Amino acid sequence: MSTLERARCGLRAHPLALDASIAAGVLACMVAGSLVVPRGANGVTWGVRTPDPLSLLLMLLAAATLVFRRRAPRTVLAVTGALSVIECVTGDPRAPVAMSAVIALYTVASTTDRTTTLRVGLLTMTVLTAAAILGGPLPWYAQENLGVLAWTGIGATAGDAVRSRRAVVQAIRERAERAERTREEEARRRVAEERLRIARDLHDVVAHHIALVNVQAGVAAHVMDKRPDQAKEALGHVREASRSALEELRATVGLLRQSGDPEAPTEPAPGLSRLDELADTFRHAGLPVEVARADQGTELPAAVGLAAYRIIQEALTNAQKHAGADAKAEVSVVRVGPNIEVTVLDDGAGAAGVPGDGGGHGLLGMRERVTALGGTLTTGPRYGGGFRVHAILPLKTRSETRTTAPGEPA
């Protein structure tokens, strides 16, 4: 940083010292101007004169007033304007006291709105010019009188231009800060959504497969001594369920890999094409499951297929855990217009999806999946016992709807 820049930063940090320096400079300019006579008896000549004591006092007072121009700009303008009027009436030849009024007018224009600048500027120009014309011996068209008019106009115009520039710079800065905040909020929102999705997938995988492992392990322990063949079959189901859980966990955790990590698994996400396989795992675990499909071979978007699979998986897992030992479940998938309706029913004695007081991560995960696709989810006890989960999933997701142009065939 250069010496000039350091000095500028220091003055900006101490505005009163900056104003005192400006006032001292203005006082020097006024004193220097009062020593010069730009006219003579025989035309325009240059000479040197000694200013009157009253003029020196007025210049000193006007310069001292400028020290407070930031704190009370309008008061300073009124005081310097009054001192300038006094000099115009009493001084002959005049001293340039009006220079202090020009600086004060610039300060007012740079700190107020344009309407106020116009009113104050016109008033200042009118009063000072009228005082110069009416209070002095010179004709109205003399250059001293026109100079007062010109310099007051320049002061008001320059102050308004500085104020406009500051407003533009501030608007640009605020817009940049707002855009930066928007980018950060969008990034945080995306991270939160991705974290929620991964947590939901992990919950679905763990809840389903661990429930199956728990049931089959209990069966194996119960029949180990009397029916070893059935125990062996149950342990085989435990092994198969644990292997499936590990594979799905590996696929989900693979989403968290960094750029330098080994490649993530490329297996497709589960969908309704694996519905029969999913139902078989529950049948082996002791929950009779009937599947009815009337979707006419509809090809589902990946997001819709995954959501339908996870909803059925979670609903059957809850039925296995909470519906009771003799419960049976029914799964139906029906194409209704532009939607796929998924229904899971059980006839158990308990509320399958609602352990305790009606809350849990399973139902919350279902609702979040359905809401993300723009569908609806209805859950609750059935009349006569059991539990019902009903989801309506649109075949066209929100992202696909946004990318379809108006008037384009869907």
Short mmCIF file of C-alpha atoms in Angstrom, two decimals, residues 204-369:
data_model
loop_
_atom_site.label_atom_id
_atom_site.label_comp_id
_atom_site.label_asym_id
_atom_site.label_seq_id
_atom_site.Cartn_x
_atom_site.Cartn_y
_atom_site.Cartn_z
CA ASP A 204 -35.42 -48.58 4.60
CA VAL A 205 -32.63 -51.08 3.96
CA VAL A 206 -31.69 -51.63 7.59
CA ALA A 207 -35.26 -51.79 8.93
CA HIS A 208 -36.39 -54.30 6.33
CA HIS A 209 -33.47 -56.70 6.34
CA ILE A 210 -32.73 -56.57 10.06
CA ALA A 211 -36.39 -57.33 10.75
CA LEU A 212 -36.16 -60.40 8.50
CA VAL A 213 -32.89 -61.48 10.11
CA ASN A 214 -34.41 -61.10 13.57
CA VAL A 215 -37.50 -63.17 12.70
CA GLN A 216 -35.55 -65.94 10.97
CA ALA A 217 -32.95 -66.08 13.74
CA GLY A 218 -35.76 -66.47 16.28
CA VAL A 219 -37.28 -69.30 14.21
CA ALA A 220 -33.91 -71.04 13.96
CA ALA A 221 -33.32 -70.80 17.70
CA HIS A 222 -36.82 -72.14 18.41
CA VAL A 223 -36.61 -75.23 16.19
CA MET A 224 -32.90 -75.96 16.40
CA ASP A 225 -33.20 -79.00 18.65
CA LYS A 226 -36.42 -80.59 17.33
CA ARG A 227 -36.33 -79.73 13.60
CA PRO A 228 -32.76 -79.03 12.48
CA ASP A 229 -33.76 -79.05 8.80
CA GLN A 230 -36.16 -76.14 9.34
CA ALA A 231 -33.52 -74.37 11.43
CA LYS A 232 -31.03 -74.81 8.61
CA GLU A 233 -33.53 -73.32 6.16
CA ALA A 234 -34.15 -70.35 8.48
CA LEU A 235 -30.41 -69.73 8.79
CA GLY A 236 -30.21 -69.77 4.99
CA HIS A 237 -32.81 -67.03 4.89
CA VAL A 238 -30.80 -65.10 7.48
CA ARG A 239 -27.73 -65.39 5.31
CA GLU A 240 -29.63 -64.28 2.19
CA ALA A 241 -31.23 -61.31 3.96
CA SER A 242 -27.91 -60.19 5.44
CA ARG A 243 -26.23 -60.46 2.04
CA SER A 244 -28.97 -58.35 0.44
CA ALA A 245 -28.64 -55.81 3.23
CA LEU A 246 -24.90 -55.56 2.68
CA GLU A 247 -25.33 -55.12 -1.07
CA GLU A 248 -27.89 -52.33 -0.69
CA LEU A 249 -25.83 -50.66 2.02
CA ARG A 250 -22.79 -50.79 -0.24
CA ALA A 251 -24.79 -49.22 -3.09
CA THR A 252 -26.11 -46.46 -0.82
CA VAL A 253 -22.79 -45.69 0.83
CA GLY A 254 -21.21 -45.62 -2.62
CA LEU A 255 -23.00 -42.32 -3.18
CA LEU A 256 -20.76 -40.79 -0.52
CA ARG A 257 -17.50 -41.69 -2.25
CA GLN A 258 -15.03 -38.97 -3.14
CA SER A 259 -13.63 -38.38 -6.62
CA GLY A 260 -10.47 -40.39 -5.91
CA ASP A 261 -12.25 -43.39 -4.40
CA PRO A 262 -12.91 -46.64 -6.28
CA GLU A 263 -15.90 -46.64 -8.58
CA ALA A 264 -19.30 -46.91 -6.97
CA PRO A 265 -21.55 -49.89 -7.73
CA THR A 266 -23.43 -49.66 -10.99
CA GLU A 267 -26.39 -51.88 -10.07
CA PRO A 268 -29.77 -50.29 -10.82
CA ALA A 269 -31.93 -49.06 -7.96
CA PRO A 270 -34.70 -51.47 -6.94
CA GLY A 271 -38.11 -51.02 -8.50
CA LEU A 272 -41.42 -52.80 -8.95
CA SER A 273 -39.72 -55.33 -11.20
CA ARG A 274 -38.39 -56.86 -7.99
CA LEU A 275 -41.74 -56.87 -6.21
CA ASP A 276 -42.18 -60.67 -6.38
CA GLU A 277 -38.69 -61.16 -4.99
CA LEU A 278 -39.50 -58.75 -2.15
CA ALA A 279 -42.75 -60.58 -1.37
CA ASP A 280 -40.90 -63.93 -1.29
CA THR A 281 -38.52 -62.66 1.38
CA PHE A 282 -41.47 -61.85 3.62
CA ARG A 283 -43.17 -65.17 2.87
CA HIS A 284 -40.01 -66.98 3.92
CA ALA A 285 -40.02 -64.87 7.10
CA GLY A 286 -43.53 -66.11 7.98
CA LEU A 287 -45.74 -63.29 6.67
CA PRO A 288 -48.17 -64.46 3.97
CA VAL A 289 -48.20 -61.84 1.23
CA GLU A 290 -50.57 -61.71 -1.74
CA VAL A 291 -49.61 -59.50 -4.70
CA ALA A 292 -52.07 -58.17 -7.26
CA ARG A 293 -50.94 -55.98 -10.14
CA ALA A 294 -53.01 -54.10 -12.70
CA ASP A 295 -50.45 -51.69 -14.07
CA GLN A 296 -50.49 -53.22 -17.59
CA GLY A 297 -46.71 -53.39 -17.80
CA THR A 298 -46.29 -49.65 -17.32
CA GLU A 299 -42.67 -48.53 -17.44
CA LEU A 300 -42.16 -46.36 -14.40
CA PRO A 301 -39.60 -43.58 -14.05
CA ALA A 302 -36.71 -44.65 -11.84
CA ALA A 303 -37.71 -42.29 -9.02
CA VAL A 304 -41.33 -43.51 -9.04
CA GLY A 305 -40.34 -47.17 -9.16
CA LEU A 306 -37.89 -46.76 -6.29
CA ALA A 307 -40.45 -44.88 -4.19
CA ALA A 308 -43.13 -47.53 -4.79
CA TYR A 309 -40.70 -50.33 -3.92
CA ARG A 310 -39.56 -48.61 -0.71
CA ILE A 311 -43.14 -47.85 0.37
CA ILE A 312 -44.17 -51.50 -0.06
CA GLN A 313 -41.00 -52.66 1.66
CA GLU A 314 -41.53 -50.39 4.65
CA ALA A 315 -45.24 -51.21 4.93
CA LEU A 316 -44.59 -54.98 4.89
CA THR A 317 -41.74 -54.58 7.38
CA ASN A 318 -44.06 -52.73 9.74
CA ALA A 319 -46.73 -55.40 9.25
CA GLN A 320 -44.18 -58.11 10.09
CA LYS A 321 -43.10 -56.31 13.26
CA HIS A 322 -46.41 -55.01 14.59
CA ALA A 323 -49.38 -56.83 13.01
CA GLY A 324 -49.05 -60.07 14.96
CA ALA A 325 -48.10 -63.68 14.28
CA ASP A 326 -51.25 -64.68 12.35
CA ALA A 327 -51.49 -61.58 10.19
CA LYS A 328 -51.60 -61.63 6.40
CA ALA A 329 -50.76 -58.83 3.99
CA GLU A 330 -52.05 -57.79 0.58
CA VAL A 331 -50.20 -55.65 -1.95
CA SER A 332 -51.85 -54.09 -4.97
CA VAL A 333 -50.34 -51.94 -7.73
CA VAL A 334 -52.87 -50.32 -10.07
CA ARG A 335 -52.48 -47.88 -12.97
CA VAL A 336 -55.18 -45.19 -12.71
CA GLY A 337 -54.85 -42.59 -15.45
CA PRO A 338 -51.61 -40.65 -15.06
CA ASN A 339 -50.94 -42.19 -11.62
CA ILE A 340 -49.80 -45.41 -10.03
CA GLU A 341 -51.69 -46.37 -6.88
CA VAL A 342 -49.91 -48.59 -4.36
CA THR A 343 -51.91 -50.15 -1.52
CA VAL A 344 -50.63 -52.38 1.30
CA LEU A 345 -53.17 -53.93 3.69
CA ASP A 346 -52.81 -56.23 6.68
CA ASP A 347 -55.39 -57.83 8.94
CA GLY A 348 -53.32 -57.87 12.10
CA ALA A 349 -54.49 -56.89 15.53
CA GLY A 350 -51.96 -54.06 15.93
CA ALA A 351 -51.36 -50.80 14.07
CA ALA A 352 -48.70 -52.00 11.71
CA GLY A 353 -47.18 -48.73 10.77
CA VAL A 354 -47.57 -46.95 14.05
CA PRO A 355 -45.56 -48.26 16.96
CA GLY A 356 -46.48 -46.48 20.14
CA ASP A 357 -48.34 -43.20 19.72
CA GLY A 358 -48.52 -43.01 15.97
CA GLY A 359 -45.11 -41.77 14.88
CA GLY A 360 -41.92 -43.27 13.50
CA HIS A 361 -39.25 -42.89 10.88
CA GLY A 362 -40.96 -45.42 8.58
CA LEU A 363 -44.15 -43.44 7.98
CA LEU A 364 -42.17 -40.20 7.85
CA GLY A 365 -39.87 -41.65 5.19
CA MET A 366 -42.86 -42.82 3.13
CA ARG A 367 -44.49 -39.40 3.31
CA GLU A 368 -41.29 -37.61 2.31
CA ARG A 369 -40.80 -39.88 -0.70
#
